[in-house]
């Protein structure tokens, strides 16, 4: 049994065939999918999906790309969504200085507000970080002690974020990137504390080999797990058991419901 710790199942890429996608996930041994909210509308969709089905849970938050949309009203509604039992974490939030779809200071403000919500409500926070290592490391150090858990999703950051993440006991979630030929960070995967490793798809993005370039889907977390097991020198079964237990420890009892 596997958990896909990060999937944008509410994305319009799945509009036409979401049931079939979930059927294939179930057939591939995926027990649970964490459905990510990346905007207010996306969080509403994620929560609706998780309410309708066991084996799904949701997060609620605003992605750094959309940080400009953050406002008092958005915060109010995200806070309401976070009170639902199906909603297991704040996010995805964070900093993305590569695309900079929202200005950097706007991203920092929205991220900080969401870290504050997570601390106040006692929820884990799902973090996106790209080319913002120094600011991210500083924010993690400032907030880490006040958060029940931090998930560094699709981990591919440099030393500063790695060290800050290790310092706050973060979960490191690895995606299909670990199957790519140009993946060079195997030492991060093998150096990750055993109880802090998660696997994810980030579907519909980042499809693992041999599906690279196509739409990703939760069934393919199996490919990510197989590659992680090979790199860590353990059986797929052992890695699946370990990462599933880690996801449950991180996100809570909702993760025990199965597809
Ligand atoms: Zn994502």
PDB file of C-alpha atoms and ligand atoms in Angstrom:
ATOM      1  CA  UNK A   1       0.000   0.000   0.000  1.00  0.00           C
ATOM      2  CA  UNK A   2       1.232   3.434  -0.981  1.00  0.00           C
ATOM      3  CA  UNK A   3       0.278   7.008  -0.178  1.00  0.00           C
ATOM      4  CA  UNK A   4       0.595   9.725  -2.814  1.00  0.00           C
ATOM      5  CA  UNK A   5       1.512  12.573  -0.472  1.00  0.00           C
ATOM      6  CA  UNK A   6       1.001  15.349  -3.042  1.00  0.00           C
ATOM      7  CA  UNK A   7      -1.416  15.291  -5.970  1.00  0.00           C
ATOM      8  CA  UNK A   8      -3.361  18.063  -7.711  1.00  0.00           C
ATOM      9  CA  UNK A   9      -6.350  15.799  -8.304  1.00  0.00           C
ATOM     10  CA  UNK A  10      -8.688  18.798  -8.561  1.00  0.00           C
ATOM     11  CA  UNK A  11      -6.766  20.075 -11.593  1.00  0.00           C
ATOM     12  CA  UNK A  12      -8.731  20.387 -14.804  1.00  0.00           C
ATOM     13  CA  UNK A  13      -6.328  17.854 -16.359  1.00  0.00           C
ATOM     14  CA  UNK A  14      -8.403  15.229 -14.489  1.00  0.00           C
ATOM     15  CA  UNK A  15     -11.824  16.689 -15.265  1.00  0.00           C
ATOM     16  CA  UNK A  16     -12.726  14.150 -17.942  1.00  0.00           C
ATOM     17  CA  UNK A  17     -11.589  10.917 -16.297  1.00  0.00           C
ATOM     18  CA  UNK A  18     -11.021  11.415 -12.561  1.00  0.00           C
ATOM     19  CA  UNK A  19     -12.872   8.211 -11.622  1.00  0.00           C
ATOM     20  CA  UNK A  20     -10.791   6.148 -14.035  1.00  0.00           C
ATOM     21  CA  UNK A  21      -7.612   7.779 -12.675  1.00  0.00           C
ATOM     22  CA  UNK A  22      -8.600   6.803  -9.130  1.00  0.00           C
ATOM     23  CA  UNK A  23      -9.478   3.291 -10.311  1.00  0.00           C
ATOM     24  CA  UNK A  24      -5.981   2.891 -11.743  1.00  0.00           C
ATOM     25  CA  UNK A  25      -4.478   4.260  -8.521  1.00  0.00           C
ATOM     26  CA  UNK A  26      -6.415   1.709  -6.481  1.00  0.00           C
ATOM     27  CA  UNK A  27      -5.328  -1.087  -8.834  1.00  0.00           C
ATOM     28  CA  UNK A  28      -1.703   0.042  -8.464  1.00  0.00           C
ATOM     29  CA  UNK A  29      -1.890  -0.324  -4.675  1.00  0.00           C
ATOM     30  CA  UNK A  30      -2.361   3.338  -3.805  1.00  0.00           C
ATOM     31  CA  UNK A  31      -4.341   3.439  -0.574  1.00  0.00           C
ATOM     32  CA  UNK A  32      -4.595   7.184  -0.096  1.00  0.00           C
ATOM     33  CA  UNK A  33      -4.047  10.424  -2.001  1.00  0.00           C
ATOM     34  CA  UNK A  34      -3.434  13.830  -0.420  1.00  0.00           C
ATOM     35  CA  UNK A  35      -5.264  16.266  -2.717  1.00  0.00           C
ATOM     36  CA  UNK A  36      -3.499  19.614  -2.776  1.00  0.00           C
ATOM     37  CA  UNK A  37      -5.173  23.014  -2.747  1.00  0.00           C
ATOM     38  CA  UNK A  38      -3.113  25.644  -4.587  1.00  0.00           C
ATOM     39  CA  UNK A  39      -5.584  28.558  -4.542  1.00  0.00           C
ATOM     40  CA  UNK A  40      -8.837  29.313  -2.760  1.00  0.00           C
ATOM     41  CA  UNK A  41     -10.849  27.792  -5.627  1.00  0.00           C
ATOM     42  CA  UNK A  42      -8.445  24.845  -5.810  1.00  0.00           C
ATOM     43  CA  UNK A  43      -8.722  24.296  -2.056  1.00  0.00           C
ATOM     44  CA  UNK A  44     -12.537  24.282  -2.309  1.00  0.00           C
ATOM     45  CA  UNK A  45     -12.265  21.650  -5.071  1.00  0.00           C
ATOM     46  CA  UNK A  46      -9.785  19.560  -3.053  1.00  0.00           C
ATOM     47  CA  UNK A  47     -12.042  19.619   0.012  1.00  0.00           C
ATOM     48  CA  UNK A  48     -15.117  18.679  -2.048  1.00  0.00           C
ATOM     49  CA  UNK A  49     -13.253  15.683  -3.509  1.00  0.00           C
ATOM     50  CA  UNK A  50     -12.036  14.550  -0.080  1.00  0.00           C
ATOM     51  CA  UNK A  51     -15.551  14.905   1.384  1.00  0.00           C
ATOM     52  CA  UNK A  52     -16.996  12.741  -1.346  1.00  0.00           C
ATOM     53  CA  UNK A  53     -14.619   9.802  -1.022  1.00  0.00           C
ATOM     54  CA  UNK A  54     -12.648   7.839   1.523  1.00  0.00           C
ATOM     55  CA  UNK A  55      -9.000   7.450   0.603  1.00  0.00           C
ATOM     56  CA  UNK A  56      -8.695  11.136  -0.196  1.00  0.00           C
ATOM     57  CA  UNK A  57      -7.753  13.988   2.086  1.00  0.00           C
ATOM     58  CA  UNK A  58      -7.276  17.639   1.236  1.00  0.00           C
ATOM     59  CA  UNK A  59      -5.023  20.554   1.982  1.00  0.00           C
ATOM     60  CA  UNK A  60      -6.081  24.200   1.923  1.00  0.00           C
ATOM     61  CA  UNK A  61      -3.782  27.048   1.020  1.00  0.00           C
ATOM     62  CA  UNK A  62      -2.424  29.365  -1.639  1.00  0.00           C
ATOM     63  CA  UNK A  63       0.612  28.516  -3.818  1.00  0.00           C
ATOM     64  CA  UNK A  64       3.376  31.129  -4.140  1.00  0.00           C
ATOM     65  CA  UNK A  65       2.395  31.570  -7.820  1.00  0.00           C
ATOM     66  CA  UNK A  66      -0.974  32.818  -6.557  1.00  0.00           C
ATOM     67  CA  UNK A  67       0.317  34.737  -3.539  1.00  0.00           C
ATOM     68  CA  UNK A  68      -1.057  37.991  -5.000  1.00  0.00           C
ATOM     69  CA  UNK A  69      -4.559  36.608  -4.404  1.00  0.00           C
ATOM     70  CA  UNK A  70      -3.957  36.354  -0.633  1.00  0.00           C
ATOM     71  CA  UNK A  71      -6.281  38.643   1.353  1.00  0.00           C
ATOM     72  CA  UNK A  72      -8.173  38.828   4.610  1.00  0.00           C
ATOM     73  CA  UNK A  73     -11.218  37.232   2.986  1.00  0.00           C
ATOM     74  CA  UNK A  74      -9.153  34.411   1.478  1.00  0.00           C
ATOM     75  CA  UNK A  75      -7.529  33.787   4.858  1.00  0.00           C
ATOM     76  CA  UNK A  76     -10.948  33.695   6.507  1.00  0.00           C
ATOM     77  CA  UNK A  77     -12.229  31.044   4.092  1.00  0.00           C
ATOM     78  CA  UNK A  78      -9.016  28.976   4.209  1.00  0.00           C
ATOM     79  CA  UNK A  79      -9.332  28.986   7.997  1.00  0.00           C
ATOM     80  CA  UNK A  80     -12.910  27.666   7.699  1.00  0.00           C
ATOM     81  CA  UNK A  81     -11.778  24.916   5.309  1.00  0.00           C
ATOM     82  CA  UNK A  82      -8.956  23.924   7.677  1.00  0.00           C
ATOM     83  CA  UNK A  83     -11.545  23.131  10.355  1.00  0.00           C
ATOM     84  CA  UNK A  84     -12.997  20.253   8.286  1.00  0.00           C
ATOM     85  CA  UNK A  85     -11.850  16.749   9.324  1.00  0.00           C
ATOM     86  CA  UNK A  86     -10.881  15.907   5.737  1.00  0.00           C
ATOM     87  CA  UNK A  87      -8.412  18.789   5.613  1.00  0.00           C
ATOM     88  CA  UNK A  88      -5.086  17.566   6.915  1.00  0.00           C
ATOM     89  CA  UNK A  89      -2.651  20.414   6.224  1.00  0.00           C
ATOM     90  CA  UNK A  90      -2.067  24.008   5.220  1.00  0.00           C
ATOM     91  CA  UNK A  91      -0.687  24.438   1.701  1.00  0.00           C
ATOM     92  CA  UNK A  92       0.624  24.238  -0.742  1.00  0.00           C
ATOM     93  CA  UNK A  93       2.405  27.428   0.193  1.00  0.00           C
ATOM     94  CA  UNK A  94       5.997  28.612   0.035  1.00  0.00           C
ATOM     95  CA  UNK A  95       8.349  30.646  -2.136  1.00  0.00           C
ATOM     96  CA  UNK A  96       9.072  30.426  -5.871  1.00  0.00           C
ATOM     97  CA  UNK A  97      11.656  32.914  -7.098  1.00  0.00           C
ATOM     98  CA  UNK A  98      12.144  31.017 -10.371  1.00  0.00           C
ATOM     99  CA  UNK A  99       8.822  31.960 -11.951  1.00  0.00           C
ATOM    100  CA  UNK A 100       8.019  34.900  -9.692  1.00  0.00           C
ATOM    101  CA  UNK A 101       4.372  34.897 -10.795  1.00  0.00           C
ATOM    102  CA  UNK A 102       3.778  36.974  -7.648  1.00  0.00           C
ATOM    103  CA  UNK A 103       6.317  39.538  -6.354  1.00  0.00           C
ATOM    104  CA  UNK A 104       8.772  38.174  -3.797  1.00  0.00           C
ATOM    105  CA  UNK A 105       7.597  40.304  -0.873  1.00  0.00           C
ATOM    106  CA  UNK A 106       3.985  39.317  -1.638  1.00  0.00           C
ATOM    107  CA  UNK A 107       5.050  35.671  -1.613  1.00  0.00           C
ATOM    108  CA  UNK A 108       6.787  36.101   1.727  1.00  0.00           C
ATOM    109  CA  UNK A 109       3.734  37.767   3.271  1.00  0.00           C
ATOM    110  CA  UNK A 110       1.314  35.080   2.063  1.00  0.00           C
ATOM    111  CA  UNK A 111       3.715  32.313   3.171  1.00  0.00           C
ATOM    112  CA  UNK A 112       4.163  33.859   6.594  1.00  0.00           C
ATOM    113  CA  UNK A 113       0.405  34.264   7.058  1.00  0.00           C
ATOM    114  CA  UNK A 114      -0.080  30.580   6.213  1.00  0.00           C
ATOM    115  CA  UNK A 115       2.724  29.494   8.535  1.00  0.00           C
ATOM    116  CA  UNK A 116       0.895  31.487  11.200  1.00  0.00           C
ATOM    117  CA  UNK A 117      -2.368  29.660  10.441  1.00  0.00           C
ATOM    118  CA  UNK A 118      -0.623  26.281  10.617  1.00  0.00           C
ATOM    119  CA  UNK A 119       0.969  27.175  13.963  1.00  0.00           C
ATOM    120  CA  UNK A 120      -2.292  28.502  15.375  1.00  0.00           C
ATOM    121  CA  UNK A 121      -4.406  25.544  14.219  1.00  0.00           C
ATOM    122  CA  UNK A 122      -1.771  22.884  14.876  1.00  0.00           C
ATOM    123  CA  UNK A 123      -1.700  21.624  11.270  1.00  0.00           C
ATOM    124  CA  UNK A 124       1.242  20.460   9.170  1.00  0.00           C
ATOM    125  CA  UNK A 125       2.307  22.762   6.355  1.00  0.00           C
ATOM    126  CA  UNK A 126       3.072  21.603   2.799  1.00  0.00           C
ATOM    127  CA  UNK A 127       5.888  23.713   1.403  1.00  0.00           C
ATOM    128  CA  UNK A 128       6.915  24.509  -2.168  1.00  0.00           C
ATOM    129  CA  UNK A 129      10.405  25.976  -2.523  1.00  0.00           C
ATOM    130  CA  UNK A 130      12.195  26.932  -5.716  1.00  0.00           C
ATOM    131  CA  UNK A 131      15.269  29.129  -6.053  1.00  0.00           C
ATOM    132  CA  UNK A 132      14.483  30.840  -2.751  1.00  0.00           C
ATOM    133  CA  UNK A 133      16.840  28.856  -0.549  1.00  0.00           C
ATOM    134  CA  UNK A 134      18.087  31.580   1.789  1.00  0.00           C
ATOM    135  CA  UNK A 135      14.661  33.056   2.518  1.00  0.00           C
ATOM    136  CA  UNK A 136      13.120  29.591   2.819  1.00  0.00           C
ATOM    137  CA  UNK A 137      15.792  28.401   5.231  1.00  0.00           C
ATOM    138  CA  UNK A 138      15.310  31.516   7.369  1.00  0.00           C
ATOM    139  CA  UNK A 139      11.507  31.091   7.450  1.00  0.00           C
ATOM    140  CA  UNK A 140      11.801  27.412   8.379  1.00  0.00           C
ATOM    141  CA  UNK A 141      14.170  28.261  11.218  1.00  0.00           C
ATOM    142  CA  UNK A 142      11.863  31.010  12.494  1.00  0.00           C
ATOM    143  CA  UNK A 143       8.677  28.934  12.371  1.00  0.00           C
ATOM    144  CA  UNK A 144       9.817  25.321  12.693  1.00  0.00           C
ATOM    145  CA  UNK A 145       9.362  25.005  16.449  1.00  0.00           C
ATOM    146  CA  UNK A 146       5.785  26.252  16.286  1.00  0.00           C
ATOM    147  CA  UNK A 147       4.622  23.847  13.578  1.00  0.00           C
ATOM    148  CA  UNK A 148       3.535  20.236  14.192  1.00  0.00           C
ATOM    149  CA  UNK A 149       5.121  19.187  10.875  1.00  0.00           C
ATOM    150  CA  UNK A 150       6.703  20.622   7.750  1.00  0.00           C
ATOM    151  CA  UNK A 151       6.631  18.789   4.401  1.00  0.00           C
ATOM    152  CA  UNK A 152       9.215  19.895   1.844  1.00  0.00           C
ATOM    153  CA  UNK A 153       7.402  18.725  -1.263  1.00  0.00           C
ATOM    154  CA  UNK A 154       9.142  17.471  -4.439  1.00  0.00           C
ATOM    155  CA  UNK A 155      12.377  18.060  -2.590  1.00  0.00           C
ATOM    156  CA  UNK A 156      15.148  19.344  -4.852  1.00  0.00           C
ATOM    157  CA  UNK A 157      16.539  22.304  -2.900  1.00  0.00           C
ATOM    158  CA  UNK A 158      20.122  23.117  -2.022  1.00  0.00           C
ATOM    159  CA  UNK A 159      22.119  22.770   1.172  1.00  0.00           C
ATOM    160  CA  UNK A 160      20.533  25.696   3.055  1.00  0.00           C
ATOM    161  CA  UNK A 161      16.980  24.314   2.818  1.00  0.00           C
ATOM    162  CA  UNK A 162      18.183  20.766   3.454  1.00  0.00           C
ATOM    163  CA  UNK A 163      19.954  21.836   6.637  1.00  0.00           C
ATOM    164  CA  UNK A 164      17.062  23.992   7.837  1.00  0.00           C
ATOM    165  CA  UNK A 165      14.659  21.135   7.073  1.00  0.00           C
ATOM    166  CA  UNK A 166      16.814  18.681   9.016  1.00  0.00           C
ATOM    167  CA  UNK A 167      16.975  21.200  11.861  1.00  0.00           C
ATOM    168  CA  UNK A 168      13.184  21.408  12.185  1.00  0.00           C
ATOM    169  CA  UNK A 169      12.581  17.662  11.623  1.00  0.00           C
ATOM    170  CA  UNK A 170      10.839  18.227   8.278  1.00  0.00           C
ATOM    171  CA  UNK A 171       9.448  15.482   6.080  1.00  0.00           C
ATOM    172  CA  UNK A 172      11.219  15.247   2.715  1.00  0.00           C
ATOM    173  CA  UNK A 173       8.798  14.270  -0.034  1.00  0.00           C
ATOM    174  CA  UNK A 174      10.298  12.974  -3.281  1.00  0.00           C
ATOM    175  CA  UNK A 175       8.573  13.043  -6.673  1.00  0.00           C
ATOM    176  CA  UNK A 176       9.098  11.590 -10.149  1.00  0.00           C
ATOM    177  CA  UNK A 177      12.184  13.784 -10.454  1.00  0.00           C
ATOM    178  CA  UNK A 178      14.145  10.984  -8.758  1.00  0.00           C
ATOM    179  CA  UNK A 179      13.529   8.804 -11.844  1.00  0.00           C
ATOM    180  CA  UNK A 180      14.967  11.363 -14.282  1.00  0.00           C
ATOM    181  CA  UNK A 181      18.372  10.732 -15.874  1.00  0.00           C
ATOM    182  CA  UNK A 182      19.617  14.153 -14.760  1.00  0.00           C
ATOM    183  CA  UNK A 183      18.682  13.616 -11.080  1.00  0.00           C
ATOM    184  CA  UNK A 184      21.844  14.248  -9.060  1.00  0.00           C
ATOM    185  CA  UNK A 185      20.593  14.370  -5.465  1.00  0.00           C
ATOM    186  CA  UNK A 186      20.506  10.699  -4.526  1.00  0.00           C
ATOM    187  CA  UNK A 187      22.506  11.513  -1.384  1.00  0.00           C
ATOM    188  CA  UNK A 188      19.516  13.546  -0.147  1.00  0.00           C
ATOM    189  CA  UNK A 189      17.187  10.608  -0.630  1.00  0.00           C
ATOM    190  CA  UNK A 190      19.520   8.151   1.077  1.00  0.00           C
ATOM    191  CA  UNK A 191      20.461  10.710   3.742  1.00  0.00           C
ATOM    192  CA  UNK A 192      16.855  11.440   4.640  1.00  0.00           C
ATOM    193  CA  UNK A 193      16.020  10.144   8.139  1.00  0.00           C
ATOM    194  CA  UNK A 194      14.011   6.888   7.663  1.00  0.00           C
ATOM    195  CA  UNK A 195      10.966   8.273   9.492  1.00  0.00           C
ATOM    196  CA  UNK A 196      10.946  11.484   7.426  1.00  0.00           C
ATOM    197  CA  UNK A 197      10.718  10.093   3.903  1.00  0.00           C
ATOM    198  CA  UNK A 198       7.543  10.533   1.800  1.00  0.00           C
ATOM    199  CA  UNK A 199       6.754   9.793  -1.856  1.00  0.00           C
ATOM    200  CA  UNK A 200       4.458  11.804  -4.092  1.00  0.00           C
ATOM    201  CA  UNK A 201       3.500  12.348  -7.719  1.00  0.00           C
ATOM    202  CA  UNK A 202       2.746  16.105  -7.853  1.00  0.00           C
ATOM    203  CA  UNK A 203       0.343  14.971 -10.608  1.00  0.00           C
ATOM    204  CA  UNK A 204      -0.538  16.168 -13.209  1.00  0.00           C
ATOM    205  CA  UNK A 205       3.071  17.457 -13.293  1.00  0.00           C
ATOM    206  CA  UNK A 206       6.445  15.663 -13.145  1.00  0.00           C
ATOM    207  CA  UNK A 207       5.444  12.234 -14.464  1.00  0.00           C
ATOM    208  CA  UNK A 208       8.122   9.669 -13.597  1.00  0.00           C
ATOM    209  CA  UNK A 209      10.005   7.618 -16.171  1.00  0.00           C
ATOM    210  CA  UNK A 210       8.652   5.818 -18.263  1.00  0.00           C
ATOM    211  CA  UNK A 211       5.745   8.286 -18.424  1.00  0.00           C
ATOM    212  CA  UNK A 212       7.922  11.410 -18.498  1.00  0.00           C
ATOM    213  CA  UNK A 213       6.393  14.213 -20.571  1.00  0.00           C
ATOM    214  CA  UNK A 214       2.851  12.835 -20.288  1.00  0.00           C
ATOM    215  CA  UNK A 215       0.167  13.666 -17.760  1.00  0.00           C
ATOM    216  CA  UNK A 216       1.120  12.302 -14.371  1.00  0.00           C
ATOM    217  CA  UNK A 217      -1.427  10.498 -12.176  1.00  0.00           C
ATOM    218  CA  UNK A 218      -1.476   9.006  -8.665  1.00  0.00           C
ATOM    219  CA  UNK A 219      -0.992   5.411  -9.868  1.00  0.00           C
ATOM    220  CA  UNK A 220       2.532   6.415 -10.900  1.00  0.00           C
ATOM    221  CA  UNK A 221       3.598   6.956  -7.291  1.00  0.00           C
ATOM    222  CA  UNK A 222       4.473   3.253  -7.658  1.00  0.00           C
ATOM    223  CA  UNK A 223       7.291   4.189 -10.066  1.00  0.00           C
ATOM    224  CA  UNK A 224       8.555   6.840  -7.657  1.00  0.00           C
ATOM    225  CA  UNK A 225       8.494   4.356  -4.772  1.00  0.00           C
ATOM    226  CA  UNK A 226      10.246   1.660  -6.821  1.00  0.00           C
ATOM    227  CA  UNK A 227      13.044   4.054  -7.725  1.00  0.00           C
ATOM    228  CA  UNK A 228      13.337   5.287  -4.129  1.00  0.00           C
ATOM    229  CA  UNK A 229      13.527   1.684  -2.898  1.00  0.00           C
ATOM    230  CA  UNK A 230      16.256   0.848  -5.417  1.00  0.00           C
ATOM    231  CA  UNK A 231      18.288   3.934  -4.478  1.00  0.00           C
ATOM    232  CA  UNK A 232      17.855   3.247  -0.755  1.00  0.00           C
ATOM    233  CA  UNK A 233      18.729  -0.438  -1.193  1.00  0.00           C
ATOM    234  CA  UNK A 234      15.518  -1.791   0.292  1.00  0.00           C
ATOM    235  CA  UNK A 235      12.545  -3.752  -1.026  1.00  0.00           C
ATOM    236  CA  UNK A 236       9.605  -1.928  -2.557  1.00  0.00           C
ATOM    237  CA  UNK A 237       7.412  -3.482   0.124  1.00  0.00           C
ATOM    238  CA  UNK A 238       9.538  -2.131   2.951  1.00  0.00           C
ATOM    239  CA  UNK A 239       9.720   1.322   1.402  1.00  0.00           C
ATOM    240  CA  UNK A 240       5.970   1.380   0.778  1.00  0.00           C
ATOM    241  CA  UNK A 241       5.253   0.387   4.372  1.00  0.00           C
ATOM    242  CA  UNK A 242       7.669   2.947   5.744  1.00  0.00           C
ATOM    243  CA  UNK A 243       6.478   5.882   3.646  1.00  0.00           C
ATOM    244  CA  UNK A 244       2.817   5.042   4.309  1.00  0.00           C
ATOM    245  CA  UNK A 245       3.467   4.974   8.059  1.00  0.00           C
ATOM    246  CA  UNK A 246       5.347   8.275   7.741  1.00  0.00           C
ATOM    247  CA  UNK A 247       2.476   9.916   5.846  1.00  0.00           C
ATOM    248  CA  UNK A 248       0.040   8.807   8.551  1.00  0.00           C
ATOM    249  CA  UNK A 249       2.317  10.110  11.288  1.00  0.00           C
ATOM    250  CA  UNK A 250       2.623  13.417   9.477  1.00  0.00           C
ATOM    251  CA  UNK A 251      -0.953  14.034   8.327  1.00  0.00           C
ATOM    252  CA  UNK A 252      -2.944  12.090  10.932  1.00  0.00           C
ATOM    253  CA  UNK A 253      -5.747   9.538  11.186  1.00  0.00           C
ATOM    254  CA  UNK A 254      -7.612  10.650   8.039  1.00  0.00           C
ATOM    255  CA  UNK A 255      -4.787   9.004   6.098  1.00  0.00           C
ATOM    256  CA  UNK A 256      -5.978   5.612   7.367  1.00  0.00           C
ATOM    257  CA  UNK A 257      -9.043   5.782   5.126  1.00  0.00           C
ATOM    258  CA  UNK A 258      -8.463   3.916   1.865  1.00  0.00           C
ATOM    259  CA  UNK A 259      -9.534   4.393  -1.741  1.00  0.00           C
TER     260      UNK A 259
HETATM  261 ZN1  LIG B   1       2.167  20.864  -6.006  1.00  0.00          ZN
END
